[in-house]
Amino acid sequence: MAAPAPDADPGVLQPPSLGSLPEPPAGRCSRNGSQRPAASRASDRPGDAGDVASNTPPQASRANTVDELAEDPLKAEGANIFVAVRSRALQAHERAVGGRDIVRCLDKRVVVLVDPATTAADDYLRLNKSREKRYAFDVVFDQNDGQETVYNQSSKFLLDGTLNGYNSTVFSYGATGAGKTYTMLGNYHQPGIMMMTMQDLFLKVDKERDNKVFEVKCSFLEVYNEMIRDLLNPSSEAGDHLDLREDPVKGMCVAGISEVGGLSTAE
């Protein structure tokens, strides 16, 4: 999942009129930059036939696409990367030093940075020119979206692929104080992505134990200044950092990392 950022407070500032967004092209652009017809679908999931032209009526095709996007946007768009952005409101100390809300979220897909109107009078190159910026993402969350909404629309759909043998990673990136820890860990009353993922993972495992055999293991590590440290083995030397290696069976893994098995959601 992508990084949190400061968000607008609708009770303090109202977003200006930003006009309508341009119409999307007839085709859909894939992640590698190539364009393919909107009616085609691609997927790397087992059992999918790949790019197959659709012969269904336009209305039925669009309805199916909406349903697929709600369940698994990666599968619906034939992509392997999903970028989400979460913004938050300004905190009290940020307002106290003159911070202003300039972030607007449009249609759950676009982040708009409103012109801060701070151009110096002698900056003739930028004088009387709008500095508004727009950025499009797979999904955008504003300050009114809670923890469960963020989890359901950014991470929950990865679980089925994980149980079918695919590697899945949720990565939170952002500046200090942006809200990464809150989004990923949360608290007792508002659990974050990690806790809700574990809950749903064990629920799905329990439902499929009659047909499949599962082994769930957990490791906990820290990456700081490009150094990897095992947090489940705090007794190790401070300078004893782990290495990232490519295993012929496991693929990319952290050599020597501690693992704990036989876990439950409560643990």
Short mmCIF file of C-alpha atoms in Angstrom, two decimals:
data_model
loop_
_atom_site.label_atom_id
_atom_site.label_comp_id
_atom_site.label_asym_id
_atom_site.label_seq_id
_atom_site.Cartn_x
_atom_site.Cartn_y
_atom_site.Cartn_z
CA MET A 1 0.00 0.00 0.00
CA ALA A 2 1.20 3.61 -0.68
CA ALA A 3 2.03 6.38 1.70
CA PRO A 4 -0.23 8.57 3.76
CA ALA A 5 -0.05 12.32 3.21
CA PRO A 6 -1.68 15.45 4.65
CA ASP A 7 -5.30 15.82 3.60
CA ALA A 8 -7.88 18.54 3.44
CA ASP A 9 -10.21 19.35 6.29
CA PRO A 10 -13.56 19.92 4.61
CA GLY A 11 -14.76 21.86 7.61
CA VAL A 12 -11.99 24.44 7.25
CA LEU A 13 -11.39 24.87 3.55
CA GLN A 14 -13.66 24.06 0.64
CA PRO A 15 -11.96 22.68 -2.48
CA PRO A 16 -11.98 25.09 -5.39
CA SER A 17 -13.64 24.30 -8.68
CA LEU A 18 -11.19 22.06 -10.46
CA GLY A 19 -13.12 21.43 -13.64
CA SER A 20 -13.79 18.05 -15.18
CA LEU A 21 -11.15 15.44 -15.76
CA PRO A 22 -10.29 14.51 -19.36
CA GLU A 23 -12.06 11.54 -20.85
CA PRO A 24 -10.02 8.30 -20.71
CA PRO A 25 -8.78 6.80 -23.98
CA ALA A 26 -10.74 4.04 -25.65
CA GLY A 27 -8.08 1.47 -24.82
CA ARG A 28 -6.55 0.56 -21.45
CA CYS A 29 -2.83 1.02 -20.91
CA SER A 30 -1.03 -1.91 -19.38
CA ARG A 31 1.76 -1.60 -16.80
CA ASN A 32 4.49 -1.89 -19.42
CA GLY A 33 3.13 1.07 -21.34
CA SER A 34 1.47 -0.83 -24.19
CA GLN A 35 -2.19 -0.27 -24.99
CA ARG A 36 -4.73 -2.98 -25.43
CA PRO A 37 -8.50 -2.86 -26.17
CA ALA A 38 -10.77 -2.21 -23.23
CA ALA A 39 -12.69 -5.41 -24.01
CA SER A 40 -9.66 -7.65 -23.49
CA ARG A 41 -8.56 -9.10 -20.19
CA ALA A 42 -5.22 -10.44 -19.02
CA SER A 43 -4.42 -12.34 -15.84
CA ASP A 44 -1.62 -14.41 -14.38
CA ARG A 45 -3.97 -16.34 -12.10
CA PRO A 46 -4.26 -20.13 -12.56
CA GLY A 47 -7.04 -21.17 -14.89
CA ASP A 48 -7.37 -17.84 -16.70
CA ALA A 49 -7.14 -17.88 -20.47
CA GLY A 50 -5.23 -14.62 -20.80
CA ASP A 51 -6.23 -11.96 -23.34
CA VAL A 52 -9.59 -13.03 -24.78
CA ALA A 53 -11.87 -10.72 -26.72
CA SER A 54 -15.26 -10.30 -25.10
CA ASN A 55 -18.43 -10.94 -27.14
CA THR A 56 -20.81 -9.88 -24.38
CA PRO A 57 -23.04 -6.82 -24.80
CA PRO A 58 -21.46 -3.53 -23.67
CA GLN A 59 -23.71 -3.13 -20.62
CA ALA A 60 -23.08 -6.66 -19.36
CA SER A 61 -19.35 -6.34 -19.99
CA ARG A 62 -19.16 -3.11 -18.00
CA ALA A 63 -21.14 -4.62 -15.10
CA ASN A 64 -18.81 -7.61 -14.97
CA THR A 65 -15.80 -5.31 -14.96
CA VAL A 66 -17.16 -3.33 -12.02
CA ASP A 67 -17.81 -6.53 -10.06
CA GLU A 68 -14.32 -7.85 -10.78
CA LEU A 69 -12.72 -4.55 -9.79
CA ALA A 70 -14.56 -4.57 -6.48
CA GLU A 71 -13.36 -8.12 -5.70
CA ASP A 72 -9.84 -8.06 -7.13
CA PRO A 73 -8.67 -4.93 -8.99
CA LEU A 74 -5.37 -6.57 -9.91
CA LYS A 75 -7.12 -9.43 -11.68
CA ALA A 76 -9.66 -7.13 -13.32
CA GLU A 77 -6.96 -4.88 -14.78
CA GLY A 78 -4.46 -7.62 -15.59
CA ALA A 79 -1.80 -5.96 -13.43
CA ASN A 80 0.69 -7.04 -10.79
CA ILE A 81 1.13 -3.73 -8.96
CA PHE A 82 -1.58 -1.76 -7.14
CA VAL A 83 -0.77 1.73 -5.84
CA ALA A 84 -2.93 3.28 -3.14
CA VAL A 85 -2.55 6.68 -1.48
CA ARG A 86 -3.92 7.65 1.92
CA SER A 87 -4.07 11.25 3.07
CA ARG A 88 -4.77 12.59 6.53
CA ALA A 89 -5.91 15.86 8.06
CA LEU A 90 -3.47 18.39 9.44
CA GLN A 91 -2.58 17.88 13.08
CA ALA A 92 -2.90 20.62 15.69
CA HIS A 93 0.80 21.45 15.80
CA GLU A 94 0.91 21.65 11.99
CA ARG A 95 -1.90 24.19 11.98
CA ALA A 96 -0.21 26.11 14.78
CA VAL A 97 2.84 26.79 12.61
CA GLY A 98 0.76 27.94 9.65
CA GLY A 99 0.17 24.71 7.79
CA ARG A 100 -2.67 24.80 5.24
CA ASP A 101 -4.75 22.14 3.54
CA ILE A 102 -3.88 21.93 -0.16
CA VAL A 103 -4.69 18.24 -0.83
CA ARG A 104 -7.93 17.24 -2.51
CA CYS A 105 -9.08 13.70 -3.40
CA LEU A 106 -11.29 13.31 -6.47
CA ASP A 107 -13.31 10.24 -7.51
CA LYS A 108 -11.20 7.89 -5.37
CA ARG A 109 -8.55 7.96 -8.11
CA VAL A 110 -6.97 11.43 -8.33
CA VAL A 111 -4.97 13.50 -5.83
CA VAL A 112 -4.97 17.25 -6.50
CA LEU A 113 -2.42 19.57 -4.92
CA VAL A 114 -4.09 22.97 -4.97
CA ASP A 115 -2.00 26.01 -5.82
CA PRO A 116 -0.65 27.20 -2.42
CA ALA A 117 -0.54 30.80 -3.70
CA THR A 118 2.84 31.46 -2.14
CA THR A 119 4.69 32.72 -5.24
CA ALA A 120 7.07 35.54 -4.46
CA ALA A 121 6.32 38.91 -6.07
CA ASP A 122 9.67 38.95 -7.87
CA ASP A 123 9.38 35.39 -9.22
CA TYR A 124 8.37 36.47 -12.71
CA LEU A 125 8.62 32.96 -14.22
CA ARG A 126 5.84 31.63 -11.95
CA LEU A 127 3.88 34.83 -11.40
CA ASN A 128 0.20 34.52 -12.43
CA LYS A 129 0.70 30.83 -13.29
CA SER A 130 -1.21 28.06 -11.56
CA ARG A 131 0.95 25.57 -9.66
CA GLU A 132 -1.85 23.05 -9.24
CA LYS A 133 -0.74 19.44 -9.71
CA ARG A 134 -2.78 16.30 -10.35
CA TYR A 135 -1.70 12.69 -9.83
CA ALA A 136 -3.70 9.54 -10.66
CA PHE A 137 -3.49 6.31 -8.65
CA ASP A 138 -5.37 3.01 -8.46
CA VAL A 139 -7.25 4.18 -5.37
CA VAL A 140 -7.11 7.24 -3.12
CA PHE A 141 -8.27 7.44 0.50
CA ASP A 142 -9.05 10.71 2.26
CA GLN A 143 -9.23 11.52 5.96
CA ASN A 144 -12.80 10.22 6.22
CA ASP A 145 -11.86 6.68 5.17
CA GLY A 146 -11.37 4.37 8.14
CA GLN A 147 -8.97 1.48 8.69
CA GLU A 148 -11.37 -1.18 7.44
CA THR A 149 -12.10 0.72 4.23
CA VAL A 150 -8.39 1.07 3.52
CA TYR A 151 -7.81 -2.63 4.14
CA ASN A 152 -10.78 -3.84 2.08
CA GLN A 153 -9.89 -1.76 -0.98
CA SER A 154 -6.10 -2.05 -0.90
CA SER A 155 -5.05 -5.38 0.60
CA LYS A 156 -7.84 -7.85 1.33
CA PHE A 157 -8.08 -9.10 -2.25
CA LEU A 158 -4.45 -10.35 -2.05
CA LEU A 159 -5.31 -13.18 0.32
CA ASP A 160 -6.87 -15.52 -2.26
CA GLY A 161 -3.81 -15.28 -4.47
CA THR A 162 -1.53 -15.90 -1.49
CA LEU A 163 -3.40 -19.09 -0.58
CA ASN A 164 -3.04 -20.22 -4.19
CA GLY A 165 0.74 -19.93 -4.06
CA TYR A 166 1.45 -16.38 -5.16
CA ASN A 167 3.79 -14.02 -3.30
CA SER A 168 2.04 -10.91 -2.00
CA THR A 169 3.58 -7.79 -0.49
CA VAL A 170 1.98 -4.73 1.10
CA PHE A 171 4.54 -1.95 1.36
CA SER A 172 3.87 1.33 3.15
CA TYR A 173 6.06 4.28 2.19
CA GLY A 174 6.01 7.88 3.33
CA ALA A 175 7.64 10.64 5.35
CA THR A 176 8.00 10.52 9.12
CA GLY A 177 4.66 11.32 10.73
CA ALA A 178 2.62 10.60 7.60
CA GLY A 179 0.75 7.72 9.27
CA LYS A 180 2.50 4.55 8.07
CA THR A 181 2.53 2.84 11.47
CA TYR A 182 -1.11 3.70 12.13
CA THR A 183 -2.17 2.36 8.73
CA MET A 184 -0.19 -0.87 9.00
CA LEU A 185 -0.44 -1.63 12.75
CA GLY A 186 -3.24 0.60 14.02
CA ASN A 187 -4.24 0.27 17.68
CA TYR A 188 -6.40 -1.94 19.88
CA HIS A 189 -9.66 -0.24 18.90
CA GLN A 190 -8.72 0.45 15.25
CA PRO A 191 -6.50 -2.39 14.01
CA GLY A 192 -4.46 -1.82 10.88
CA ILE A 193 -3.79 -3.79 7.72
CA MET A 194 -1.49 -6.33 9.40
CA MET A 195 -3.99 -7.36 12.08
CA MET A 196 -6.96 -7.56 9.72
CA THR A 197 -4.89 -9.56 7.24
CA MET A 198 -4.02 -12.11 9.92
CA GLN A 199 -7.66 -12.41 10.98
CA ASP A 200 -8.91 -13.06 7.46
CA LEU A 201 -5.96 -15.32 6.64
CA PHE A 202 -6.70 -17.75 9.48
CA LEU A 203 -10.43 -17.65 8.75
CA LYS A 204 -9.77 -18.68 5.15
CA VAL A 205 -7.28 -21.35 6.24
CA ASP A 206 -9.82 -22.86 8.65
CA LYS A 207 -12.45 -23.03 5.91
CA GLU A 208 -10.13 -24.87 3.49
CA ARG A 209 -8.35 -27.25 5.87
CA ASP A 210 -10.46 -30.17 4.65
CA ASN A 211 -9.13 -29.78 1.11
CA LYS A 212 -5.64 -28.35 1.61
CA VAL A 213 -2.74 -28.53 4.03
CA PHE A 214 -1.44 -25.17 5.26
CA GLU A 215 1.67 -24.19 7.19
CA VAL A 216 1.71 -20.62 8.45
CA LYS A 217 4.98 -19.12 9.69
CA CYS A 218 5.80 -15.60 10.78
CA SER A 219 9.01 -13.58 10.80
CA PHE A 220 9.54 -10.01 11.97
CA LEU A 221 12.38 -7.92 10.63
CA GLU A 222 13.53 -4.34 10.39
CA VAL A 223 15.09 -2.66 7.36
CA TYR A 224 16.98 0.46 8.37
CA ASN A 225 19.72 2.18 6.37
CA GLU A 226 19.67 -0.81 4.00
CA MET A 227 20.49 -3.15 6.90
CA ILE A 228 18.21 -6.08 7.82
CA ARG A 229 17.78 -6.98 11.50
CA ASP A 230 15.88 -9.92 13.00
CA LEU A 231 13.40 -8.53 15.53
CA LEU A 232 12.42 -12.00 16.78
CA ASN A 233 15.99 -12.57 17.95
CA PRO A 234 16.86 -9.42 19.92
CA SER A 235 19.74 -11.18 21.67
CA SER A 236 21.81 -11.17 18.48
CA GLU A 237 24.69 -8.74 18.16
CA ALA A 238 23.78 -5.24 17.00
CA GLY A 239 26.15 -5.55 14.07
CA ASP A 240 24.94 -9.02 13.07
CA HIS A 241 22.80 -8.03 10.10
CA LEU A 242 21.10 -10.52 7.78
CA ASP A 243 21.52 -10.88 4.03
CA LEU A 244 18.93 -10.93 1.27
CA ARG A 245 19.55 -13.91 -1.01
CA GLU A 246 17.87 -15.81 -3.82
CA ASP A 247 17.06 -19.39 -2.88
CA PRO A 248 16.44 -21.94 -5.70
CA VAL A 249 13.33 -23.20 -3.88
CA LYS A 250 12.00 -20.23 -1.87
CA GLY A 251 13.06 -17.52 -4.28
CA MET A 252 14.09 -14.22 -2.70
CA CYS A 253 14.43 -14.64 1.07
CA VAL A 254 16.29 -13.36 4.12
CA ALA A 255 18.97 -15.89 5.04
CA GLY A 256 18.94 -16.91 8.70
CA ILE A 257 15.72 -15.12 9.64
CA SER A 258 13.86 -16.51 12.67
CA GLU A 259 10.46 -18.06 11.98
CA VAL A 260 7.60 -18.92 14.34
CA GLY A 261 5.03 -21.54 13.33
CA GLY A 262 1.77 -22.92 14.69
CA LEU A 263 0.22 -19.48 14.98
CA SER A 264 -3.35 -18.34 15.46
CA THR A 265 -4.99 -14.95 15.06
CA ALA A 266 -4.85 -14.30 18.80
CA GLU A 267 -1.12 -14.98 18.86
#
